[in-house]
Amino acid sequence: MSQISLSDLNAASKVDFVSALANVVEYSPWIAEQLAGKRPFAGVNQLHTALMAVIQAAEPEVQLALIRAHPDLASKTQRAAGLTVESTDEQNSAGLDRLSDAEYAAFERVNNAYRDKFGFPYIVCVRRHTRDSVLRDFETRLPNIVKTEIRRAIEEIGRISALRLDQLVVADDRLKVHGRLSTHVLDNHAGKPASGIAVELVELAKLGDSRVIARAVTNADGRTDQPLIGGRPLPIGRYELKFSVGHYYAERSVPMSDPPFLDEIPLRFAISDPEGHYHVPLLVTPWSYSTYRGS
């Protein structure tokens, strides 16, 4: 998705404006057509607010058509037929292109149950979720009534479109769509930050394989040079941070048992706020460790 400045969007012809924003909402260029007449926009937040106002003001049958324009999640049939580039990237970001057999079966079951009850596809902003949390959200929403799910679907379309606008439009302001996960390690034995510790972030999964999200090595400040997750939402789910402290202390000739009492330390935690900042530090000696949620 090539980027365009908000000033260029404001000055563009209606045809070019609609072309640029046509895929911000799945197969619904009529939204961009209405937005074209509401220019100029002072910022991308104002643009997204106007986009949502167009959807909210649409007739109920138009809103239903908008919802039905979205694909099922993890559908092999629909993927084979072809999704939009945006939907493909979004589903792949959550690992929906590489599910285990058990996960495919679970998604097929809940997709069918949802469509049978509501008559339209389940919509969720998958960039804010892991595979496990999508399946939990499915189960949570299945008991709802149709009116509630139409409202929820529109809310999720709002989140999806905000992330697409964030990737597409360059403006002075920013949409609040990103979270941040960071860590640092303090060597309490030496009384200073621990540099050179290998860190691995793993997304845990119940039905499929857990997957490594990030690998890094702590710097002189005991931190990683970049956030473990940054510049995107933090997917709701369960995670594990692994710290290779045994190797760290061995390199510094710290007396330890053989094998070391603490070698690789795993910290398990959960993320529930995709736009939040989670800081998970480690305070460690060769014989003890502690953690907390920092800021």
PDB file of C-alpha atoms in Angstrom:
ATOM      1  CA  MET A   1       0.000   0.000   0.000  1.00  0.00           C
ATOM      2  CA  SER A   2       1.721   3.193  -1.189  1.00  0.00           C
ATOM      3  CA  GLN A   3       1.377   6.206   1.082  1.00  0.00           C
ATOM      4  CA  ILE A   4      -0.189   9.542   0.232  1.00  0.00           C
ATOM      5  CA  SER A   5      -0.113  12.800   2.145  1.00  0.00           C
ATOM      6  CA  LEU A   6      -3.316  14.219   3.559  1.00  0.00           C
ATOM      7  CA  SER A   7      -2.672  17.503   1.754  1.00  0.00           C
ATOM      8  CA  ASP A   8      -2.499  15.645  -1.569  1.00  0.00           C
ATOM      9  CA  LEU A   9      -5.742  13.812  -0.724  1.00  0.00           C
ATOM     10  CA  ASN A  10      -7.457  17.091   0.056  1.00  0.00           C
ATOM     11  CA  ALA A  11      -6.323  18.546  -3.278  1.00  0.00           C
ATOM     12  CA  ALA A  12      -6.927  15.440  -5.413  1.00  0.00           C
ATOM     13  CA  SER A  13      -9.691  15.086  -7.959  1.00  0.00           C
ATOM     14  CA  LYS A  14     -12.703  13.088  -6.798  1.00  0.00           C
ATOM     15  CA  VAL A  15     -11.656  10.178  -9.003  1.00  0.00           C
ATOM     16  CA  ASP A  16      -8.149  10.110  -7.544  1.00  0.00           C
ATOM     17  CA  PHE A  17      -9.437  10.563  -3.998  1.00  0.00           C
ATOM     18  CA  VAL A  18     -11.825   7.626  -4.346  1.00  0.00           C
ATOM     19  CA  SER A  19      -9.137   5.512  -5.993  1.00  0.00           C
ATOM     20  CA  ALA A  20      -6.703   6.195  -3.135  1.00  0.00           C
ATOM     21  CA  LEU A  21      -9.211   5.314  -0.385  1.00  0.00           C
ATOM     22  CA  ALA A  22     -11.275   2.671  -2.201  1.00  0.00           C
ATOM     23  CA  ASN A  23      -9.852  -0.252  -0.198  1.00  0.00           C
ATOM     24  CA  VAL A  24      -9.820   1.387   3.225  1.00  0.00           C
ATOM     25  CA  VAL A  25     -13.186  -0.301   3.744  1.00  0.00           C
ATOM     26  CA  GLU A  26     -13.572  -3.687   2.055  1.00  0.00           C
ATOM     27  CA  TYR A  27     -15.214  -3.511  -1.407  1.00  0.00           C
ATOM     28  CA  SER A  28     -17.067  -0.310  -0.476  1.00  0.00           C
ATOM     29  CA  PRO A  29     -15.834   2.627  -2.611  1.00  0.00           C
ATOM     30  CA  TRP A  30     -19.165   4.395  -1.992  1.00  0.00           C
ATOM     31  CA  ILE A  31     -17.780   5.469   1.379  1.00  0.00           C
ATOM     32  CA  ALA A  32     -14.801   7.204  -0.236  1.00  0.00           C
ATOM     33  CA  GLU A  33     -17.172   8.808  -2.755  1.00  0.00           C
ATOM     34  CA  GLN A  34     -19.145  10.403   0.066  1.00  0.00           C
ATOM     35  CA  LEU A  35     -15.992  11.453   1.891  1.00  0.00           C
ATOM     36  CA  ALA A  36     -14.720  13.255  -1.200  1.00  0.00           C
ATOM     37  CA  GLY A  37     -17.456  15.846  -0.789  1.00  0.00           C
ATOM     38  CA  LYS A  38     -16.563  16.520   2.853  1.00  0.00           C
ATOM     39  CA  ARG A  39     -13.032  17.795   2.199  1.00  0.00           C
ATOM     40  CA  PRO A  40     -10.774  19.344   3.317  1.00  0.00           C
ATOM     41  CA  PHE A  41      -9.832  17.295   6.382  1.00  0.00           C
ATOM     42  CA  ALA A  42      -7.665  18.911   9.046  1.00  0.00           C
ATOM     43  CA  GLY A  43      -6.118  15.610  10.099  1.00  0.00           C
ATOM     44  CA  VAL A  44      -6.320  11.856   9.701  1.00  0.00           C
ATOM     45  CA  ASN A  45      -8.369  11.599  12.911  1.00  0.00           C
ATOM     46  CA  GLN A  46     -10.959  13.921  11.398  1.00  0.00           C
ATOM     47  CA  LEU A  47     -10.902  11.870   8.203  1.00  0.00           C
ATOM     48  CA  HIS A  48     -11.551   8.643  10.108  1.00  0.00           C
ATOM     49  CA  THR A  49     -14.315  10.263  12.177  1.00  0.00           C
ATOM     50  CA  ALA A  50     -16.001  11.367   8.947  1.00  0.00           C
ATOM     51  CA  LEU A  51     -15.611   7.857   7.502  1.00  0.00           C
ATOM     52  CA  MET A  52     -17.356   6.325  10.502  1.00  0.00           C
ATOM     53  CA  ALA A  53     -20.092   8.969  10.351  1.00  0.00           C
ATOM     54  CA  VAL A  54     -20.818   7.947   6.739  1.00  0.00           C
ATOM     55  CA  ILE A  55     -21.158   4.299   7.803  1.00  0.00           C
ATOM     56  CA  GLN A  56     -23.315   5.134  10.823  1.00  0.00           C
ATOM     57  CA  ALA A  57     -25.632   7.291   8.695  1.00  0.00           C
ATOM     58  CA  ALA A  58     -26.149   4.593   6.053  1.00  0.00           C
ATOM     59  CA  GLU A  59     -29.461   2.774   5.765  1.00  0.00           C
ATOM     60  CA  PRO A  60     -29.626  -0.596   7.565  1.00  0.00           C
ATOM     61  CA  GLU A  61     -29.603  -2.589   4.321  1.00  0.00           C
ATOM     62  CA  VAL A  62     -26.517  -0.665   3.162  1.00  0.00           C
ATOM     63  CA  GLN A  63     -24.774  -1.401   6.461  1.00  0.00           C
ATOM     64  CA  LEU A  64     -25.592  -5.101   6.046  1.00  0.00           C
ATOM     65  CA  ALA A  65     -24.181  -5.074   2.517  1.00  0.00           C
ATOM     66  CA  LEU A  66     -21.019  -3.471   3.887  1.00  0.00           C
ATOM     67  CA  ILE A  67     -20.677  -6.197   6.520  1.00  0.00           C
ATOM     68  CA  ARG A  68     -21.331  -8.957   3.988  1.00  0.00           C
ATOM     69  CA  ALA A  69     -18.570  -7.571   1.726  1.00  0.00           C
ATOM     70  CA  HIS A  70     -16.009  -8.842   4.250  1.00  0.00           C
ATOM     71  CA  PRO A  71     -14.519 -12.334   4.009  1.00  0.00           C
ATOM     72  CA  ASP A  72     -14.696 -15.153   6.536  1.00  0.00           C
ATOM     73  CA  LEU A  73     -11.568 -15.625   8.622  1.00  0.00           C
ATOM     74  CA  ALA A  74      -9.212 -18.488   7.751  1.00  0.00           C
ATOM     75  CA  SER A  75     -11.474 -19.768   4.980  1.00  0.00           C
ATOM     76  CA  LYS A  76      -9.477 -21.983   2.602  1.00  0.00           C
ATOM     77  CA  THR A  77     -12.160 -21.582  -0.084  1.00  0.00           C
ATOM     78  CA  GLN A  78     -12.156 -17.794   0.046  1.00  0.00           C
ATOM     79  CA  ARG A  79      -8.362 -17.616   0.186  1.00  0.00           C
ATOM     80  CA  ALA A  80      -8.173 -19.788  -2.927  1.00  0.00           C
ATOM     81  CA  ALA A  81     -10.674 -17.528  -4.695  1.00  0.00           C
ATOM     82  CA  GLY A  82      -8.630 -14.490  -3.726  1.00  0.00           C
ATOM     83  CA  LEU A  83      -8.868 -11.897  -0.974  1.00  0.00           C
ATOM     84  CA  THR A  84      -7.979  -8.230  -1.222  1.00  0.00           C
ATOM     85  CA  VAL A  85      -4.316  -7.487  -0.583  1.00  0.00           C
ATOM     86  CA  GLU A  86      -5.312  -5.746   2.641  1.00  0.00           C
ATOM     87  CA  SER A  87      -7.354  -8.685   3.958  1.00  0.00           C
ATOM     88  CA  THR A  88      -4.616 -11.139   3.024  1.00  0.00           C
ATOM     89  CA  ASP A  89      -1.974  -9.134   4.888  1.00  0.00           C
ATOM     90  CA  GLU A  90      -4.240  -8.712   7.908  1.00  0.00           C
ATOM     91  CA  GLN A  91      -5.138 -12.388   8.170  1.00  0.00           C
ATOM     92  CA  ASN A  92      -1.516 -13.425   7.635  1.00  0.00           C
ATOM     93  CA  SER A  93      -0.411 -11.077  10.431  1.00  0.00           C
ATOM     94  CA  ALA A  94      -2.367 -13.232  12.893  1.00  0.00           C
ATOM     95  CA  GLY A  95      -1.018 -16.460  11.415  1.00  0.00           C
ATOM     96  CA  LEU A  96      -4.354 -17.428   9.846  1.00  0.00           C
ATOM     97  CA  ASP A  97      -2.498 -18.638   6.736  1.00  0.00           C
ATOM     98  CA  ARG A  98      -0.644 -21.326   8.705  1.00  0.00           C
ATOM     99  CA  LEU A  99      -3.130 -22.869  11.092  1.00  0.00           C
ATOM    100  CA  SER A 100      -2.888 -26.363  12.502  1.00  0.00           C
ATOM    101  CA  ASP A 101      -5.568 -28.888  11.491  1.00  0.00           C
ATOM    102  CA  ALA A 102      -7.219 -28.404  14.886  1.00  0.00           C
ATOM    103  CA  GLU A 103      -7.261 -24.623  14.419  1.00  0.00           C
ATOM    104  CA  TYR A 104      -8.723 -24.865  10.895  1.00  0.00           C
ATOM    105  CA  ALA A 105     -11.448 -27.138  12.249  1.00  0.00           C
ATOM    106  CA  ALA A 106     -12.188 -24.686  15.081  1.00  0.00           C
ATOM    107  CA  PHE A 107     -12.381 -21.714  12.701  1.00  0.00           C
ATOM    108  CA  GLU A 108     -14.622 -23.609  10.284  1.00  0.00           C
ATOM    109  CA  ARG A 109     -16.962 -24.567  13.122  1.00  0.00           C
ATOM    110  CA  VAL A 110     -17.318 -21.042  14.510  1.00  0.00           C
ATOM    111  CA  ASN A 111     -17.516 -19.421  11.052  1.00  0.00           C
ATOM    112  CA  ASN A 112     -20.393 -21.698  10.126  1.00  0.00           C
ATOM    113  CA  ALA A 113     -22.141 -21.267  13.474  1.00  0.00           C
ATOM    114  CA  TYR A 114     -21.858 -17.490  13.243  1.00  0.00           C
ATOM    115  CA  ARG A 115     -23.125 -17.290   9.642  1.00  0.00           C
ATOM    116  CA  ASP A 116     -25.979 -19.693  10.378  1.00  0.00           C
ATOM    117  CA  LYS A 117     -27.164 -17.520  13.262  1.00  0.00           C
ATOM    118  CA  PHE A 118     -26.580 -13.993  11.954  1.00  0.00           C
ATOM    119  CA  GLY A 119     -26.563 -14.322   8.150  1.00  0.00           C
ATOM    120  CA  PHE A 120     -23.318 -12.399   7.693  1.00  0.00           C
ATOM    121  CA  PRO A 121     -19.596 -13.046   8.332  1.00  0.00           C
ATOM    122  CA  TYR A 122     -17.941 -12.577  11.695  1.00  0.00           C
ATOM    123  CA  ILE A 123     -15.797  -9.443  11.535  1.00  0.00           C
ATOM    124  CA  VAL A 124     -12.915  -8.654  13.847  1.00  0.00           C
ATOM    125  CA  CYS A 125      -9.807  -6.520  13.476  1.00  0.00           C
ATOM    126  CA  VAL A 126      -7.357  -9.422  13.379  1.00  0.00           C
ATOM    127  CA  ARG A 127      -4.302  -7.191  13.727  1.00  0.00           C
ATOM    128  CA  ARG A 128      -5.410  -6.700  17.356  1.00  0.00           C
ATOM    129  CA  HIS A 129      -5.648 -10.453  18.047  1.00  0.00           C
ATOM    130  CA  THR A 130      -3.821 -13.746  18.195  1.00  0.00           C
ATOM    131  CA  ARG A 131      -5.395 -16.950  16.885  1.00  0.00           C
ATOM    132  CA  ASP A 132      -6.461 -17.931  20.399  1.00  0.00           C
ATOM    133  CA  SER A 133      -8.102 -14.593  21.152  1.00  0.00           C
ATOM    134  CA  VAL A 134     -10.003 -14.576  17.841  1.00  0.00           C
ATOM    135  CA  LEU A 135     -11.502 -17.957  18.713  1.00  0.00           C
ATOM    136  CA  ARG A 136     -12.374 -16.721  22.216  1.00  0.00           C
ATOM    137  CA  ASP A 137     -14.000 -13.610  20.747  1.00  0.00           C
ATOM    138  CA  PHE A 138     -16.029 -15.795  18.364  1.00  0.00           C
ATOM    139  CA  GLU A 139     -17.390 -17.799  21.294  1.00  0.00           C
ATOM    140  CA  THR A 140     -18.108 -14.673  23.339  1.00  0.00           C
ATOM    141  CA  ARG A 141     -20.104 -13.044  20.545  1.00  0.00           C
ATOM    142  CA  LEU A 142     -22.089 -16.071  19.355  1.00  0.00           C
ATOM    143  CA  PRO A 143     -24.782 -15.699  22.071  1.00  0.00           C
ATOM    144  CA  ASN A 144     -25.476 -12.077  21.064  1.00  0.00           C
ATOM    145  CA  ILE A 145     -28.547 -10.913  19.160  1.00  0.00           C
ATOM    146  CA  VAL A 146     -28.351  -9.712  15.556  1.00  0.00           C
ATOM    147  CA  LYS A 147     -28.647  -6.023  16.476  1.00  0.00           C
ATOM    148  CA  THR A 148     -25.692  -6.293  18.845  1.00  0.00           C
ATOM    149  CA  GLU A 149     -23.539  -8.062  16.255  1.00  0.00           C
ATOM    150  CA  ILE A 150     -24.298  -5.480  13.572  1.00  0.00           C
ATOM    151  CA  ARG A 151     -23.082  -2.817  15.995  1.00  0.00           C
ATOM    152  CA  ARG A 152     -20.009  -4.876  16.896  1.00  0.00           C
ATOM    153  CA  ALA A 153     -19.224  -5.534  13.234  1.00  0.00           C
ATOM    154  CA  ILE A 154     -19.316  -1.807  12.468  1.00  0.00           C
ATOM    155  CA  GLU A 155     -17.060  -1.102  15.450  1.00  0.00           C
ATOM    156  CA  GLU A 156     -14.548  -3.649  14.132  1.00  0.00           C
ATOM    157  CA  ILE A 157     -14.766  -2.185  10.625  1.00  0.00           C
ATOM    158  CA  GLY A 158     -13.874   1.116  12.284  1.00  0.00           C
ATOM    159  CA  ARG A 159     -10.752  -0.432  13.814  1.00  0.00           C
ATOM    160  CA  ILE A 160      -9.772  -2.104  10.533  1.00  0.00           C
ATOM    161  CA  SER A 161     -10.222   1.121   8.567  1.00  0.00           C
ATOM    162  CA  ALA A 162      -8.244   3.114  11.156  1.00  0.00           C
ATOM    163  CA  LEU A 163      -5.274   0.777  10.748  1.00  0.00           C
ATOM    164  CA  ARG A 164      -5.528   0.934   6.967  1.00  0.00           C
ATOM    165  CA  LEU A 165      -5.652   4.733   7.064  1.00  0.00           C
ATOM    166  CA  ASP A 166      -2.661   4.757   9.406  1.00  0.00           C
ATOM    167  CA  GLN A 167      -0.669   2.804   6.819  1.00  0.00           C
ATOM    168  CA  LEU A 168      -1.933   4.842   3.881  1.00  0.00           C
ATOM    169  CA  VAL A 169      -2.226   8.499   4.900  1.00  0.00           C
ATOM    170  CA  VAL A 170       0.669  10.702   6.020  1.00  0.00           C
ATOM    171  CA  ALA A 171      -0.565  13.524   8.231  1.00  0.00           C
ATOM    172  CA  ASP A 172       0.608  15.749  11.084  1.00  0.00           C
ATOM    173  CA  ASP A 173      -1.568  13.855  13.553  1.00  0.00           C
ATOM    174  CA  ARG A 174      -1.686  10.114  14.196  1.00  0.00           C
ATOM    175  CA  LEU A 175      -4.466   7.673  14.935  1.00  0.00           C
ATOM    176  CA  LYS A 176      -4.157   5.861  18.274  1.00  0.00           C
ATOM    177  CA  VAL A 177      -3.825   2.395  16.786  1.00  0.00           C
ATOM    178  CA  HIS A 178      -0.380   1.253  17.966  1.00  0.00           C
ATOM    179  CA  GLY A 179       0.823  -0.413  21.142  1.00  0.00           C
ATOM    180  CA  ARG A 180       4.298  -1.109  22.486  1.00  0.00           C
ATOM    181  CA  LEU A 181       5.944  -4.052  24.235  1.00  0.00           C
ATOM    182  CA  SER A 182       9.382  -3.527  25.774  1.00  0.00           C
ATOM    183  CA  THR A 183      11.723  -5.110  28.301  1.00  0.00           C
ATOM    184  CA  HIS A 184      14.961  -4.499  30.133  1.00  0.00           C
ATOM    185  CA  VAL A 185      17.170  -6.629  32.330  1.00  0.00           C
ATOM    186  CA  LEU A 186      18.809  -5.490  35.568  1.00  0.00           C
ATOM    187  CA  ASP A 187      21.656  -7.604  36.945  1.00  0.00           C
ATOM    188  CA  ASN A 188      21.074  -7.339  40.704  1.00  0.00           C
ATOM    189  CA  HIS A 189      24.225  -9.386  41.351  1.00  0.00           C
ATOM    190  CA  ALA A 190      26.425  -6.748  39.698  1.00  0.00           C
ATOM    191  CA  GLY A 191      24.122  -3.829  40.435  1.00  0.00           C
ATOM    192  CA  LYS A 192      23.881  -2.609  36.854  1.00  0.00           C
ATOM    193  CA  PRO A 193      21.984  -3.173  33.597  1.00  0.00           C
ATOM    194  CA  ALA A 194      22.632  -6.557  31.987  1.00  0.00           C
ATOM    195  CA  SER A 195      23.993  -6.260  28.454  1.00  0.00           C
ATOM    196  CA  GLY A 196      24.318  -9.136  26.012  1.00  0.00           C
ATOM    197  CA  ILE A 197      21.377 -11.246  27.213  1.00  0.00           C
ATOM    198  CA  ALA A 198      19.544 -13.024  24.400  1.00  0.00           C
ATOM    199  CA  VAL A 199      15.779 -12.445  24.574  1.00  0.00           C
ATOM    200  CA  GLU A 200      13.088 -14.342  22.690  1.00  0.00           C
ATOM    201  CA  LEU A 201       9.388 -13.442  22.546  1.00  0.00           C
ATOM    202  CA  VAL A 202       6.981 -16.310  21.864  1.00  0.00           C
ATOM    203  CA  GLU A 203       3.243 -16.148  21.131  1.00  0.00           C
ATOM    204  CA  LEU A 204       1.620 -19.074  22.916  1.00  0.00           C
ATOM    205  CA  ALA A 205      -1.196 -21.073  21.309  1.00  0.00           C
ATOM    206  CA  LYS A 206      -3.616 -23.679  22.627  1.00  0.00           C
ATOM    207  CA  LEU A 207      -4.487 -25.581  19.436  1.00  0.00           C
ATOM    208  CA  GLY A 208      -1.540 -24.862  17.167  1.00  0.00           C
ATOM    209  CA  ASP A 209       2.173 -24.282  17.388  1.00  0.00           C
ATOM    210  CA  SER A 210       3.515 -21.432  19.445  1.00  0.00           C
ATOM    211  CA  ARG A 211       5.536 -19.047  17.300  1.00  0.00           C
ATOM    212  CA  VAL A 212       8.529 -16.799  17.846  1.00  0.00           C
ATOM    213  CA  ILE A 213       7.552 -13.143  17.415  1.00  0.00           C
ATOM    214  CA  ALA A 214      10.872 -11.454  18.074  1.00  0.00           C
ATOM    215  CA  ARG A 215      14.492 -12.117  19.012  1.00  0.00           C
ATOM    216  CA  ALA A 216      16.867  -9.517  20.421  1.00  0.00           C
ATOM    217  CA  VAL A 217      19.952  -8.991  22.581  1.00  0.00           C
ATOM    218  CA  THR A 218      20.038  -6.453  25.391  1.00  0.00           C
ATOM    219  CA  ASN A 219      22.271  -3.416  24.889  1.00  0.00           C
ATOM    220  CA  ALA A 220      24.457  -1.491  27.346  1.00  0.00           C
ATOM    221  CA  ASP A 221      21.337  -0.154  29.080  1.00  0.00           C
ATOM    222  CA  GLY A 222      19.938  -3.660  29.500  1.00  0.00           C
ATOM    223  CA  ARG A 223      17.238  -2.849  26.958  1.00  0.00           C
ATOM    224  CA  THR A 224      16.602  -3.941  23.394  1.00  0.00           C
ATOM    225  CA  ASP A 225      17.441  -1.452  20.649  1.00  0.00           C
ATOM    226  CA  GLN A 226      13.867  -1.629  19.358  1.00  0.00           C
ATOM    227  CA  PRO A 227      10.600  -2.533  21.110  1.00  0.00           C
ATOM    228  CA  LEU A 228       9.804  -6.232  20.970  1.00  0.00           C
ATOM    229  CA  ILE A 229       6.531  -5.162  19.354  1.00  0.00           C
ATOM    230  CA  GLY A 230       6.073  -1.608  18.127  1.00  0.00           C
ATOM    231  CA  GLY A 231       4.485   0.369  15.322  1.00  0.00           C
ATOM    232  CA  ARG A 232       1.396  -1.853  15.344  1.00  0.00           C
ATOM    233  CA  PRO A 233      -1.253  -3.099  17.780  1.00  0.00           C
ATOM    234  CA  LEU A 234      -0.248  -5.605  20.446  1.00  0.00           C
ATOM    235  CA  PRO A 235      -2.240  -8.746  19.600  1.00  0.00           C
ATOM    236  CA  ILE A 236      -4.433  -9.847  22.516  1.00  0.00           C
ATOM    237  CA  GLY A 237      -3.125 -13.146  23.812  1.00  0.00           C
ATOM    238  CA  ARG A 238      -0.681 -15.085  25.950  1.00  0.00           C
ATOM    239  CA  TYR A 239       3.084 -14.699  25.573  1.00  0.00           C
ATOM    240  CA  GLU A 240       6.371 -15.929  26.954  1.00  0.00           C
ATOM    241  CA  LEU A 241       9.626 -14.003  27.216  1.00  0.00           C
ATOM    242  CA  LYS A 242      12.751 -16.173  27.439  1.00  0.00           C
ATOM    243  CA  PHE A 243      15.983 -14.747  28.854  1.00  0.00           C
ATOM    244  CA  SER A 244      19.281 -16.634  28.468  1.00  0.00           C
ATOM    245  CA  VAL A 245      20.827 -15.675  31.806  1.00  0.00           C
ATOM    246  CA  GLY A 246      22.993 -18.781  32.288  1.00  0.00           C
ATOM    247  CA  HIS A 247      25.127 -17.926  29.280  1.00  0.00           C
ATOM    248  CA  TYR A 248      25.290 -14.295  30.394  1.00  0.00           C
ATOM    249  CA  TYR A 249      26.729 -15.149  33.821  1.00  0.00           C
ATOM    250  CA  ALA A 250      29.046 -17.847  32.424  1.00  0.00           C
ATOM    251  CA  GLU A 251      30.635 -15.266  30.098  1.00  0.00           C
ATOM    252  CA  ARG A 252      31.303 -13.063  33.139  1.00  0.00           C
ATOM    253  CA  SER A 253      32.917 -15.913  35.118  1.00  0.00           C
ATOM    254  CA  VAL A 254      30.329 -15.662  37.886  1.00  0.00           C
ATOM    255  CA  PRO A 255      30.596 -18.802  40.086  1.00  0.00           C
ATOM    256  CA  MET A 256      27.595 -21.051  39.412  1.00  0.00           C
ATOM    257  CA  SER A 257      26.576 -24.650  39.879  1.00  0.00           C
ATOM    258  CA  ASP A 258      26.898 -27.121  37.008  1.00  0.00           C
ATOM    259  CA  PRO A 259      24.341 -27.108  35.492  1.00  0.00           C
ATOM    260  CA  PRO A 260      23.451 -23.534  36.508  1.00  0.00           C
ATOM    261  CA  PHE A 261      20.540 -23.081  38.916  1.00  0.00           C
ATOM    262  CA  LEU A 262      19.030 -20.532  36.498  1.00  0.00           C
ATOM    263  CA  ASP A 263      19.784 -21.012  32.823  1.00  0.00           C
ATOM    264  CA  GLU A 264      16.897 -19.884  30.619  1.00  0.00           C
ATOM    265  CA  ILE A 265      14.215 -17.895  32.457  1.00  0.00           C
ATOM    266  CA  PRO A 266      10.680 -17.922  30.995  1.00  0.00           C
ATOM    267  CA  LEU A 267       8.216 -15.152  31.925  1.00  0.00           C
ATOM    268  CA  ARG A 268       4.611 -15.795  30.922  1.00  0.00           C
ATOM    269  CA  PHE A 269       2.178 -12.905  30.699  1.00  0.00           C
ATOM    270  CA  ALA A 270      -0.935 -11.814  28.800  1.00  0.00           C
ATOM    271  CA  ILE A 271      -1.823  -8.758  26.737  1.00  0.00           C
ATOM    272  CA  SER A 272      -5.383  -7.425  26.807  1.00  0.00           C
ATOM    273  CA  ASP A 273      -4.947  -3.830  25.541  1.00  0.00           C
ATOM    274  CA  PRO A 274      -3.703  -3.725  21.930  1.00  0.00           C
ATOM    275  CA  GLU A 275      -3.046   0.015  22.050  1.00  0.00           C
ATOM    276  CA  GLY A 276      -1.347  -0.025  25.462  1.00  0.00           C
ATOM    277  CA  HIS A 277       2.287   0.022  26.581  1.00  0.00           C
ATOM    278  CA  TYR A 278       3.476  -3.146  28.275  1.00  0.00           C
ATOM    279  CA  HIS A 279       6.910  -3.108  29.854  1.00  0.00           C
ATOM    280  CA  VAL A 280       8.070  -6.494  31.230  1.00  0.00           C
ATOM    281  CA  PRO A 281      11.438  -6.162  32.983  1.00  0.00           C
ATOM    282  CA  LEU A 282      13.592  -8.855  34.560  1.00  0.00           C
ATOM    283  CA  LEU A 283      15.582  -8.348  37.761  1.00  0.00           C
ATOM    284  CA  VAL A 284      18.003 -11.246  38.067  1.00  0.00           C
ATOM    285  CA  THR A 285      20.874 -12.824  39.988  1.00  0.00           C
ATOM    286  CA  PRO A 286      22.375 -16.278  39.389  1.00  0.00           C
ATOM    287  CA  TRP A 287      19.957 -17.618  42.047  1.00  0.00           C
ATOM    288  CA  SER A 288      16.787 -15.488  41.841  1.00  0.00           C
ATOM    289  CA  TYR A 289      14.636 -13.309  39.635  1.00  0.00           C
ATOM    290  CA  SER A 290      11.540 -11.123  39.743  1.00  0.00           C
ATOM    291  CA  THR A 291       9.384  -9.131  37.365  1.00  0.00           C
ATOM    292  CA  TYR A 292       6.480  -6.675  37.299  1.00  0.00           C
ATOM    293  CA  ARG A 293       4.476  -4.692  34.779  1.00  0.00           C
ATOM    294  CA  GLY A 294       6.345  -1.464  34.297  1.00  0.00           C
ATOM    295  CA  SER A 295       5.616   1.656  32.302  1.00  0.00           C
TER     296      SER A 295
END
